[in-house]
Amino acid sequence: MVFTEILSLVVKMTTIKVVLSMIAMEDLYLKQMDIKTAFIHGDLDEELYIVQPHGYVVIRNEELVRRLRRSLYGLK
């Protein structure tokens, strides 16, 4: 993973303006939605491992490394 190549799937402002103009010209109805957890429901494309959080203890396994299968907040 190259940390200088971070991708965020958001819409460009130019695209929003064009779509809003088309809606206004055609007198269409617009409905807006915000899915706040959209980015954390995506699958990871590569194997990524993290150290288990402090305070989380499993019997006989005090320090484990865990494989992530889904995204986390703040994950780059």
JSON list of N, CA and C in Angstrom, two decimals:
[
{"chain": "A", "resi": 1, "resn": "MET", "atom": "N", "xyz": [0.85, -1.18, 0.00]},
{"chain": "A", "resi": 1, "resn": "MET", "atom": "CA", "xyz": [0.00, 0.00, 0.00]},
{"chain": "A", "resi": 1, "resn": "MET", "atom": "C", "xyz": [0.89, 1.23, 0.00]},
{"chain": "A", "resi": 2, "resn": "VAL", "atom": "N", "xyz": [0.59, 2.18, -0.85]},
{"chain": "A", "resi": 2, "resn": "VAL", "atom": "CA", "xyz": [1.34, 3.43, -0.92]},
{"chain": "A", "resi": 2, "resn": "VAL", "atom": "C", "xyz": [0.50, 4.51, -0.25]},
{"chain": "A", "resi": 3, "resn": "PHE", "atom": "N", "xyz": [0.99, 5.06, 0.86]},
{"chain": "A", "resi": 3, "resn": "PHE", "atom": "CA", "xyz": [0.19, 6.01, 1.63]},
{"chain": "A", "resi": 3, "resn": "PHE", "atom": "C", "xyz": [0.10, 7.38, 0.98]},
{"chain": "A", "resi": 4, "resn": "THR", "atom": "N", "xyz": [0.90, 7.63, -0.05]},
{"chain": "A", "resi": 4, "resn": "THR", "atom": "CA", "xyz": [0.78, 8.91, -0.75]},
{"chain": "A", "resi": 4, "resn": "THR", "atom": "C", "xyz": [-0.32, 8.87, -1.80]},
{"chain": "A", "resi": 5, "resn": "GLU", "atom": "N", "xyz": [-0.85, 7.70, -2.07]},
{"chain": "A", "resi": 5, "resn": "GLU", "atom": "CA", "xyz": [-1.93, 7.54, -3.06]},
{"chain": "A", "resi": 5, "resn": "GLU", "atom": "C", "xyz": [-3.22, 7.15, -2.35]},
{"chain": "A", "resi": 6, "resn": "ILE", "atom": "N", "xyz": [-3.83, 8.12, -1.68]},
{"chain": "A", "resi": 6, "resn": "ILE", "atom": "CA", "xyz": [-5.07, 7.87, -0.94]},
{"chain": "A", "resi": 6, "resn": "ILE", "atom": "C", "xyz": [-6.25, 8.25, -1.83]},
{"chain": "A", "resi": 7, "resn": "LEU", "atom": "N", "xyz": [-7.22, 7.38, -1.89]},
{"chain": "A", "resi": 7, "resn": "LEU", "atom": "CA", "xyz": [-8.38, 7.58, -2.75]},
{"chain": "A", "resi": 7, "resn": "LEU", "atom": "C", "xyz": [-9.64, 7.72, -1.90]},
{"chain": "A", "resi": 8, "resn": "SER", "atom": "N", "xyz": [-10.41, 8.73, -2.17]},
{"chain": "A", "resi": 8, "resn": "SER", "atom": "CA", "xyz": [-11.68, 8.92, -1.50]},
{"chain": "A", "resi": 8, "resn": "SER", "atom": "C", "xyz": [-12.75, 9.07, -2.58]},
{"chain": "A", "resi": 9, "resn": "LEU", "atom": "N", "xyz": [-13.74, 8.20, -2.54]},
{"chain": "A", "resi": 9, "resn": "LEU", "atom": "CA", "xyz": [-14.77, 8.19, -3.57]},
{"chain": "A", "resi": 9, "resn": "LEU", "atom": "C", "xyz": [-15.86, 9.21, -3.24]},
{"chain": "A", "resi": 10, "resn": "VAL", "atom": "N", "xyz": [-15.61, 10.45, -3.61]},
{"chain": "A", "resi": 10, "resn": "VAL", "atom": "CA", "xyz": [-16.59, 11.53, -3.43]},
{"chain": "A", "resi": 10, "resn": "VAL", "atom": "C", "xyz": [-16.80, 12.21, -4.77]},
{"chain": "A", "resi": 11, "resn": "VAL", "atom": "N", "xyz": [-17.89, 12.93, -4.87]},
{"chain": "A", "resi": 11, "resn": "VAL", "atom": "CA", "xyz": [-18.26, 13.58, -6.13]},
{"chain": "A", "resi": 11, "resn": "VAL", "atom": "C", "xyz": [-17.58, 14.95, -6.22]},
{"chain": "A", "resi": 12, "resn": "LYS", "atom": "N", "xyz": [-17.12, 15.30, -7.41]},
{"chain": "A", "resi": 12, "resn": "LYS", "atom": "CA", "xyz": [-16.54, 16.63, -7.63]},
{"chain": "A", "resi": 12, "resn": "LYS", "atom": "C", "xyz": [-17.65, 17.67, -7.67]},
{"chain": "A", "resi": 13, "resn": "MET", "atom": "N", "xyz": [-17.34, 18.89, -7.23]},
{"chain": "A", "resi": 13, "resn": "MET", "atom": "CA", "xyz": [-18.32, 19.97, -7.18]},
{"chain": "A", "resi": 13, "resn": "MET", "atom": "C", "xyz": [-18.85, 20.30, -8.58]},
{"chain": "A", "resi": 14, "resn": "THR", "atom": "N", "xyz": [-18.01, 20.18, -9.60]},
{"chain": "A", "resi": 14, "resn": "THR", "atom": "CA", "xyz": [-18.45, 20.44, -10.97]},
{"chain": "A", "resi": 14, "resn": "THR", "atom": "C", "xyz": [-19.57, 19.48, -11.38]},
{"chain": "A", "resi": 15, "resn": "THR", "atom": "N", "xyz": [-19.42, 18.22, -11.01]},
{"chain": "A", "resi": 15, "resn": "THR", "atom": "CA", "xyz": [-20.45, 17.22, -11.33]},
{"chain": "A", "resi": 15, "resn": "THR", "atom": "C", "xyz": [-21.76, 17.55, -10.63]},
{"chain": "A", "resi": 16, "resn": "ILE", "atom": "N", "xyz": [-21.68, 17.96, -9.38]},
{"chain": "A", "resi": 16, "resn": "ILE", "atom": "CA", "xyz": [-22.89, 18.32, -8.64]},
{"chain": "A", "resi": 16, "resn": "ILE", "atom": "C", "xyz": [-23.60, 19.50, -9.31]},
{"chain": "A", "resi": 17, "resn": "LYS", "atom": "N", "xyz": [-22.83, 20.51, -9.72]},
{"chain": "A", "resi": 17, "resn": "LYS", "atom": "CA", "xyz": [-23.43, 21.68, -10.37]},
{"chain": "A", "resi": 17, "resn": "LYS", "atom": "C", "xyz": [-24.10, 21.32, -11.69]},
{"chain": "A", "resi": 18, "resn": "VAL", "atom": "N", "xyz": [-23.48, 20.45, -12.47]},
{"chain": "A", "resi": 18, "resn": "VAL", "atom": "CA", "xyz": [-24.07, 20.03, -13.75]},
{"chain": "A", "resi": 18, "resn": "VAL", "atom": "C", "xyz": [-25.37, 19.28, -13.51]},
{"chain": "A", "resi": 19, "resn": "VAL", "atom": "N", "xyz": [-25.37, 18.36, -12.57]},
{"chain": "A", "resi": 19, "resn": "VAL", "atom": "CA", "xyz": [-26.58, 17.57, -12.28]},
{"chain": "A", "resi": 19, "resn": "VAL", "atom": "C", "xyz": [-27.69, 18.48, -11.76]},
{"chain": "A", "resi": 20, "resn": "LEU", "atom": "N", "xyz": [-27.37, 19.42, -10.87]},
{"chain": "A", "resi": 20, "resn": "LEU", "atom": "CA", "xyz": [-28.39, 20.34, -10.36]},
{"chain": "A", "resi": 20, "resn": "LEU", "atom": "C", "xyz": [-28.95, 21.22, -11.48]},
{"chain": "A", "resi": 21, "resn": "SER", "atom": "N", "xyz": [-28.10, 21.64, -12.40]},
{"chain": "A", "resi": 21, "resn": "SER", "atom": "CA", "xyz": [-28.57, 22.44, -13.54]},
{"chain": "A", "resi": 21, "resn": "SER", "atom": "C", "xyz": [-29.53, 21.64, -14.41]},
{"chain": "A", "resi": 22, "resn": "MET", "atom": "N", "xyz": [-29.19, 20.38, -14.67]},
{"chain": "A", "resi": 22, "resn": "MET", "atom": "CA", "xyz": [-30.06, 19.53, -15.47]},
{"chain": "A", "resi": 22, "resn": "MET", "atom": "C", "xyz": [-31.40, 19.31, -14.78]},
{"chain": "A", "resi": 23, "resn": "ILE", "atom": "N", "xyz": [-31.38, 19.12, -13.48]},
{"chain": "A", "resi": 23, "resn": "ILE", "atom": "CA", "xyz": [-32.62, 18.93, -12.72]},
{"chain": "A", "resi": 23, "resn": "ILE", "atom": "C", "xyz": [-33.49, 20.17, -12.80]},
{"chain": "A", "resi": 24, "resn": "ALA", "atom": "N", "xyz": [-32.87, 21.35, -12.67]},
{"chain": "A", "resi": 24, "resn": "ALA", "atom": "CA", "xyz": [-33.62, 22.60, -12.74]},
{"chain": "A", "resi": 24, "resn": "ALA", "atom": "C", "xyz": [-34.21, 22.82, -14.13]},
{"chain": "A", "resi": 25, "resn": "MET", "atom": "N", "xyz": [-33.44, 22.54, -15.17]},
{"chain": "A", "resi": 25, "resn": "MET", "atom": "CA", "xyz": [-33.92, 22.75, -16.55]},
{"chain": "A", "resi": 25, "resn": "MET", "atom": "C", "xyz": [-35.08, 21.82, -16.90]},
{"chain": "A", "resi": 26, "resn": "GLU", "atom": "N", "xyz": [-35.04, 20.60, -16.40]},
{"chain": "A", "resi": 26, "resn": "GLU", "atom": "CA", "xyz": [-36.08, 19.61, -16.72]},
{"chain": "A", "resi": 26, "resn": "GLU", "atom": "C", "xyz": [-37.22, 19.61, -15.70]},
{"chain": "A", "resi": 27, "resn": "ASP", "atom": "N", "xyz": [-37.13, 20.50, -14.69]},
{"chain": "A", "resi": 27, "resn": "ASP", "atom": "CA", "xyz": [-38.14, 20.60, -13.63]},
{"chain": "A", "resi": 27, "resn": "ASP", "atom": "C", "xyz": [-38.37, 19.25, -12.95]},
{"chain": "A", "resi": 28, "resn": "LEU", "atom": "N", "xyz": [-37.27, 18.60, -12.59]},
{"chain": "A", "resi": 28, "resn": "LEU", "atom": "CA", "xyz": [-37.32, 17.29, -11.95]},
{"chain": "A", "resi": 28, "resn": "LEU", "atom": "C", "xyz": [-37.30, 17.42, -10.43]},
{"chain": "A", "resi": 29, "resn": "TYR", "atom": "N", "xyz": [-37.59, 16.33, -9.75]},
{"chain": "A", "resi": 29, "resn": "TYR", "atom": "CA", "xyz": [-37.59, 16.27, -8.29]},
{"chain": "A", "resi": 29, "resn": "TYR", "atom": "C", "xyz": [-36.25, 15.71, -7.83]},
{"chain": "A", "resi": 30, "resn": "LEU", "atom": "N", "xyz": [-35.67, 16.30, -6.79]},
{"chain": "A", "resi": 30, "resn": "LEU", "atom": "CA", "xyz": [-34.38, 15.86, -6.27]},
{"chain": "A", "resi": 30, "resn": "LEU", "atom": "C", "xyz": [-34.53, 15.44, -4.82]},
{"chain": "A", "resi": 31, "resn": "LYS", "atom": "N", "xyz": [-33.94, 14.31, -4.46]},
{"chain": "A", "resi": 31, "resn": "LYS", "atom": "CA", "xyz": [-33.94, 13.84, -3.09]},
{"chain": "A", "resi": 31, "resn": "LYS", "atom": "C", "xyz": [-32.50, 13.57, -2.69]},
{"chain": "A", "resi": 32, "resn": "GLN", "atom": "N", "xyz": [-32.11, 14.06, -1.53]},
{"chain": "A", "resi": 32, "resn": "GLN", "atom": "CA", "xyz": [-30.73, 13.92, -1.06]},
{"chain": "A", "resi": 32, "resn": "GLN", "atom": "C", "xyz": [-30.65, 12.92, 0.07]},
{"chain": "A", "resi": 33, "resn": "MET", "atom": "N", "xyz": [-29.56, 12.13, 0.08]},
{"chain": "A", "resi": 33, "resn": "MET", "atom": "CA", "xyz": [-29.34, 11.15, 1.15]},
{"chain": "A", "resi": 33, "resn": "MET", "atom": "C", "xyz": [-27.88, 11.22, 1.57]},
{"chain": "A", "resi": 34, "resn": "ASP", "atom": "N", "xyz": [-27.63, 10.89, 2.82]},
{"chain": "A", "resi": 34, "resn": "ASP", "atom": "CA", "xyz": [-26.27, 10.83, 3.33]},
{"chain": "A", "resi": 34, "resn": "ASP", "atom": "C", "xyz": [-26.12, 9.51, 4.08]},
{"chain": "A", "resi": 35, "resn": "ILE", "atom": "N", "xyz": [-25.25, 8.66, 3.58]},
{"chain": "A", "resi": 35, "resn": "ILE", "atom": "CA", "xyz": [-24.98, 7.38, 4.25]},
{"chain": "A", "resi": 35, "resn": "ILE", "atom": "C", "xyz": [-23.68, 7.55, 5.00]},
{"chain": "A", "resi": 36, "resn": "LYS", "atom": "N", "xyz": [-23.77, 7.79, 6.30]},
{"chain": "A", "resi": 36, "resn": "LYS", "atom": "CA", "xyz": [-22.60, 8.15, 7.09]},
{"chain": "A", "resi": 36, "resn": "LYS", "atom": "C", "xyz": [-21.60, 7.01, 7.25]},
{"chain": "A", "resi": 37, "resn": "THR", "atom": "N", "xyz": [-22.04, 5.79, 7.12]},
{"chain": "A", "resi": 37, "resn": "THR", "atom": "CA", "xyz": [-21.14, 4.66, 7.32]},
{"chain": "A", "resi": 37, "resn": "THR", "atom": "C", "xyz": [-20.76, 3.97, 6.02]},
{"chain": "A", "resi": 38, "resn": "ALA", "atom": "N", "xyz": [-20.92, 4.64, 4.90]},
{"chain": "A", "resi": 38, "resn": "ALA", "atom": "CA", "xyz": [-20.66, 4.01, 3.60]},
{"chain": "A", "resi": 38, "resn": "ALA", "atom": "C", "xyz": [-19.23, 3.53, 3.46]},
{"chain": "A", "resi": 39, "resn": "PHE", "atom": "N", "xyz": [-18.27, 4.29, 3.98]},
{"chain": "A", "resi": 39, "resn": "PHE", "atom": "CA", "xyz": [-16.87, 3.93, 3.79]},
{"chain": "A", "resi": 39, "resn": "PHE", "atom": "C", "xyz": [-16.42, 2.77, 4.66]},
{"chain": "A", "resi": 40, "resn": "ILE", "atom": "N", "xyz": [-17.11, 2.50, 5.77]},
{"chain": "A", "resi": 40, "resn": "ILE", "atom": "CA", "xyz": [-16.66, 1.40, 6.63]},
{"chain": "A", "resi": 40, "resn": "ILE", "atom": "C", "xyz": [-17.32, 0.08, 6.28]},
{"chain": "A", "resi": 41, "resn": "HIS", "atom": "N", "xyz": [-18.21, 0.07, 5.32]},
{"chain": "A", "resi": 41, "resn": "HIS", "atom": "CA", "xyz": [-18.85, -1.18, 4.92]},
{"chain": "A", "resi": 41, "resn": "HIS", "atom": "C", "xyz": [-18.19, -1.83, 3.71]},
{"chain": "A", "resi": 42, "resn": "GLY", "atom": "N", "xyz": [-17.11, -1.24, 3.23]},
{"chain": "A", "resi": 42, "resn": "GLY", "atom": "CA", "xyz": [-16.42, -1.79, 2.07]},
{"chain": "A", "resi": 42, "resn": "GLY", "atom": "C", "xyz": [-15.44, -2.88, 2.45]},
{"chain": "A", "resi": 43, "resn": "ASP", "atom": "N", "xyz": [-15.27, -3.84, 1.57]},
{"chain": "A", "resi": 43, "resn": "ASP", "atom": "CA", "xyz": [-14.27, -4.89, 1.78]},
{"chain": "A", "resi": 43, "resn": "ASP", "atom": "C", "xyz": [-12.89, -4.33, 1.48]},
{"chain": "A", "resi": 44, "resn": "LEU", "atom": "N", "xyz": [-11.88, -4.91, 2.10]},
{"chain": "A", "resi": 44, "resn": "LEU", "atom": "CA", "xyz": [-10.50, -4.52, 1.83]},
{"chain": "A", "resi": 44, "resn": "LEU", "atom": "C", "xyz": [-9.98, -5.31, 0.64]},
{"chain": "A", "resi": 45, "resn": "ASP", "atom": "N", "xyz": [-9.21, -4.66, -0.20]},
{"chain": "A", "resi": 45, "resn": "ASP", "atom": "CA", "xyz": [-8.66, -5.31, -1.39]},
{"chain": "A", "resi": 45, "resn": "ASP", "atom": "C", "xyz": [-7.37, -6.07, -1.12]},
{"chain": "A", "resi": 46, "resn": "GLU", "atom": "N", "xyz": [-6.78, -5.86, 0.05]},
{"chain": "A", "resi": 46, "resn": "GLU", "atom": "CA", "xyz": [-5.50, -6.49, 0.37]},
{"chain": "A", "resi": 46, "resn": "GLU", "atom": "C", "xyz": [-5.53, -6.98, 1.81]},
{"chain": "A", "resi": 47, "resn": "GLU", "atom": "N", "xyz": [-4.57, -7.82, 2.15]},
{"chain": "A", "resi": 47, "resn": "GLU", "atom": "CA", "xyz": [-4.48, -8.30, 3.52]},
{"chain": "A", "resi": 47, "resn": "GLU", "atom": "C", "xyz": [-3.85, -7.22, 4.39]},
{"chain": "A", "resi": 48, "resn": "LEU", "atom": "N", "xyz": [-4.52, -6.88, 5.49]},
{"chain": "A", "resi": 48, "resn": "LEU", "atom": "CA", "xyz": [-4.04, -5.85, 6.38]},
{"chain": "A", "resi": 48, "resn": "LEU", "atom": "C", "xyz": [-4.20, -6.35, 7.81]},
{"chain": "A", "resi": 49, "resn": "TYR", "atom": "N", "xyz": [-3.16, -6.19, 8.61]},
{"chain": "A", "resi": 49, "resn": "TYR", "atom": "CA", "xyz": [-3.16, -6.68, 9.98]},
{"chain": "A", "resi": 49, "resn": "TYR", "atom": "C", "xyz": [-2.97, -5.52, 10.95]},
{"chain": "A", "resi": 50, "resn": "ILE", "atom": "N", "xyz": [-3.61, -5.62, 12.12]},
{"chain": "A", "resi": 50, "resn": "ILE", "atom": "CA", "xyz": [-3.45, -4.62, 13.17]},
{"chain": "A", "resi": 50, "resn": "ILE", "atom": "C", "xyz": [-3.16, -5.32, 14.48]},
{"chain": "A", "resi": 51, "resn": "VAL", "atom": "N", "xyz": [-2.53, -4.58, 15.40]},
{"chain": "A", "resi": 51, "resn": "VAL", "atom": "CA", "xyz": [-2.31, -5.09, 16.75]},
{"chain": "A", "resi": 51, "resn": "VAL", "atom": "C", "xyz": [-3.62, -4.95, 17.50]},
{"chain": "A", "resi": 52, "resn": "GLN", "atom": "N", "xyz": [-3.94, -5.94, 18.29]},
{"chain": "A", "resi": 52, "resn": "GLN", "atom": "CA", "xyz": [-5.19, -5.93, 19.04]},
{"chain": "A", "resi": 52, "resn": "GLN", "atom": "C", "xyz": [-5.22, -4.73, 19.99]},
{"chain": "A", "resi": 53, "resn": "PRO", "atom": "N", "xyz": [-6.37, -4.07, 20.15]},
{"chain": "A", "resi": 53, "resn": "PRO", "atom": "CA", "xyz": [-6.48, -2.87, 20.98]},
{"chain": "A", "resi": 53, "resn": "PRO", "atom": "C", "xyz": [-6.10, -3.14, 22.44]},
{"chain": "A", "resi": 54, "resn": "HIS", "atom": "N", "xyz": [-5.51, -2.12, 23.09]},
{"chain": "A", "resi": 54, "resn": "HIS", "atom": "CA", "xyz": [-5.16, -2.24, 24.50]},
{"chain": "A", "resi": 54, "resn": "HIS", "atom": "C", "xyz": [-6.41, -2.45, 25.34]},
{"chain": "A", "resi": 55, "resn": "GLY", "atom": "N", "xyz": [-6.34, -3.32, 26.30]},
{"chain": "A", "resi": 55, "resn": "GLY", "atom": "CA", "xyz": [-7.47, -3.61, 27.16]},
{"chain": "A", "resi": 55, "resn": "GLY", "atom": "C", "xyz": [-8.33, -4.75, 26.67]},
{"chain": "A", "resi": 56, "resn": "TYR", "atom": "N", "xyz": [-8.16, -5.17, 25.43]},
{"chain": "A", "resi": 56, "resn": "TYR", "atom": "CA", "xyz": [-8.90, -6.30, 24.89]},
{"chain": "A", "resi": 56, "resn": "TYR", "atom": "C", "xyz": [-8.04, -7.54, 25.08]},
{"chain": "A", "resi": 57, "resn": "VAL", "atom": "N", "xyz": [-8.46, -8.41, 25.99]},
{"chain": "A", "resi": 57, "resn": "VAL", "atom": "CA", "xyz": [-7.65, -9.58, 26.33]},
{"chain": "A", "resi": 57, "resn": "VAL", "atom": "C", "xyz": [-8.47, -10.84, 26.11]},
{"chain": "A", "resi": 58, "resn": "VAL", "atom": "N", "xyz": [-7.89, -11.78, 25.39]},
{"chain": "A", "resi": 58, "resn": "VAL", "atom": "CA", "xyz": [-8.47, -13.10, 25.23]},
{"chain": "A", "resi": 58, "resn": "VAL", "atom": "C", "xyz": [-7.64, -14.04, 26.08]},
{"chain": "A", "resi": 59, "resn": "ILE", "atom": "N", "xyz": [-8.29, -14.95, 26.78]},
{"chain": "A", "resi": 59, "resn": "ILE", "atom": "CA", "xyz": [-7.58, -15.87, 27.67]},
{"chain": "A", "resi": 59, "resn": "ILE", "atom": "C", "xyz": [-6.45, -16.56, 26.92]},
{"chain": "A", "resi": 60, "resn": "ARG", "atom": "N", "xyz": [-5.26, -16.57, 27.51]},
{"chain": "A", "resi": 60, "resn": "ARG", "atom": "CA", "xyz": [-4.03, -17.19, 27.01]},
{"chain": "A", "resi": 60, "resn": "ARG", "atom": "C", "xyz": [-3.45, -16.50, 25.78]},
{"chain": "A", "resi": 61, "resn": "ASN", "atom": "N", "xyz": [-4.06, -15.46, 25.30]},
{"chain": "A", "resi": 61, "resn": "ASN", "atom": "CA", "xyz": [-3.55, -14.73, 24.14]},
{"chain": "A", "resi": 61, "resn": "ASN", "atom": "C", "xyz": [-3.54, -13.24, 24.45]},
{"chain": "A", "resi": 62, "resn": "GLU", "atom": "N", "xyz": [-2.53, -12.80, 25.19]},
{"chain": "A", "resi": 62, "resn": "GLU", "atom": "CA", "xyz": [-2.53, -11.41, 25.63]},
{"chain": "A", "resi": 62, "resn": "GLU", "atom": "C", "xyz": [-2.24, -10.43, 24.51]},
{"chain": "A", "resi": 63, "resn": "GLU", "atom": "N", "xyz": [-1.35, -10.78, 23.60]},
{"chain": "A", "resi": 63, "resn": "GLU", "atom": "CA", "xyz": [-1.03, -9.87, 22.50]},
{"chain": "A", "resi": 63, "resn": "GLU", "atom": "C", "xyz": [-1.18, -10.60, 21.17]},
{"chain": "A", "resi": 64, "resn": "LEU", "atom": "N", "xyz": [-2.21, -10.26, 20.46]},
{"chain": "A", "resi": 64, "resn": "LEU", "atom": "CA", "xyz": [-2.47, -10.89, 19.17]},
{"chain": "A", "resi": 64, "resn": "LEU", "atom": "C", "xyz": [-2.44, -9.86, 18.06]},
{"chain": "A", "resi": 65, "resn": "VAL", "atom": "N", "xyz": [-2.18, -10.33, 16.88]},
{"chain": "A", "resi": 65, "resn": "VAL", "atom": "CA", "xyz": [-2.31, -9.51, 15.68]},
{"chain": "A", "resi": 65, "resn": "VAL", "atom": "C", "xyz": [-3.56, -10.00, 14.97]},
{"chain": "A", "resi": 66, "resn": "ARG", "atom": "N", "xyz": [-4.40, -9.07, 14.55]},
{"chain": "A", "resi": 66, "resn": "ARG", "atom": "CA", "xyz": [-5.67, -9.43, 13.92]},
{"chain": "A", "resi": 66, "resn": "ARG", "atom": "C", "xyz": [-5.67, -9.01, 12.45]},
{"chain": "A", "resi": 67, "resn": "ARG", "atom": "N", "xyz": [-6.29, -9.84, 11.63]},
{"chain": "A", "resi": 67, "resn": "ARG", "atom": "CA", "xyz": [-6.46, -9.49, 10.21]},
{"chain": "A", "resi": 67, "resn": "ARG", "atom": "C", "xyz": [-7.77, -8.74, 10.04]},
{"chain": "A", "resi": 68, "resn": "LEU", "atom": "N", "xyz": [-7.70, -7.59, 9.39]},
{"chain": "A", "resi": 68, "resn": "LEU", "atom": "CA", "xyz": [-8.91, -6.82, 9.11]},
{"chain": "A", "resi": 68, "resn": "LEU", "atom": "C", "xyz": [-9.61, -7.38, 7.89]},
{"chain": "A", "resi": 69, "resn": "ARG", "atom": "N", "xyz": [-10.90, -7.51, 7.98]},
{"chain": "A", "resi": 69, "resn": "ARG", "atom": "CA", "xyz": [-11.69, -7.95, 6.83]},
{"chain": "A", "resi": 69, "resn": "ARG", "atom": "C", "xyz": [-12.56, -6.81, 6.30]},
{"chain": "A", "resi": 70, "resn": "ARG", "atom": "N", "xyz": [-12.74, -5.78, 7.10]},
{"chain": "A", "resi": 70, "resn": "ARG", "atom": "CA", "xyz": [-13.53, -4.60, 6.72]},
{"chain": "A", "resi": 70, "resn": "ARG", "atom": "C", "xyz": [-12.74, -3.34, 7.06]},
{"chain": "A", "resi": 71, "resn": "SER", "atom": "N", "xyz": [-13.16, -2.23, 6.50]},
{"chain": "A", "resi": 71, "resn": "SER", "atom": "CA", "xyz": [-12.50, -0.96, 6.75]},
{"chain": "A", "resi": 71, "resn": "SER", "atom": "C", "xyz": [-12.78, -0.47, 8.17]},
{"chain": "A", "resi": 72, "resn": "LEU", "atom": "N", "xyz": [-11.91, 0.40, 8.65]},
{"chain": "A", "resi": 72, "resn": "LEU", "atom": "CA", "xyz": [-12.07, 1.06, 9.94]},
{"chain": "A", "resi": 72, "resn": "LEU", "atom": "C", "xyz": [-12.03, 2.56, 9.74]},
{"chain": "A", "resi": 73, "resn": "TYR", "atom": "N", "xyz": [-12.63, 3.32, 10.67]},
{"chain": "A", "resi": 73, "resn": "TYR", "atom": "CA", "xyz": [-12.49, 4.77, 10.63]},
{"chain": "A", "resi": 73, "resn": "TYR", "atom": "C", "xyz": [-11.02, 5.13, 10.75]},
{"chain": "A", "resi": 74, "resn": "GLY", "atom": "N", "xyz": [-10.56, 6.07, 9.96]},
{"chain": "A", "resi": 74, "resn": "GLY", "atom": "CA", "xyz": [-9.18, 6.52, 10.01]},
{"chain": "A", "resi": 74, "resn": "GLY", "atom": "C", "xyz": [-8.20, 5.64, 9.29]},
{"chain": "A", "resi": 75, "resn": "LEU", "atom": "N", "xyz": [-8.66, 4.59, 8.64]},
{"chain": "A", "resi": 75, "resn": "LEU", "atom": "CA", "xyz": [-7.78, 3.68, 7.92]},
{"chain": "A", "resi": 75, "resn": "LEU", "atom": "C", "xyz": [-7.37, 4.31, 6.59]},
{"chain": "A", "resi": 76, "resn": "LYS", "atom": "N", "xyz": [-6.07, 4.33, 6.34]},
{"chain": "A", "resi": 76, "resn": "LYS", "atom": "CA", "xyz": [-5.57, 4.92, 5.09]},
{"chain": "A", "resi": 76, "resn": "LYS", "atom": "C", "xyz": [-4.97, 3.85, 4.23]}
]
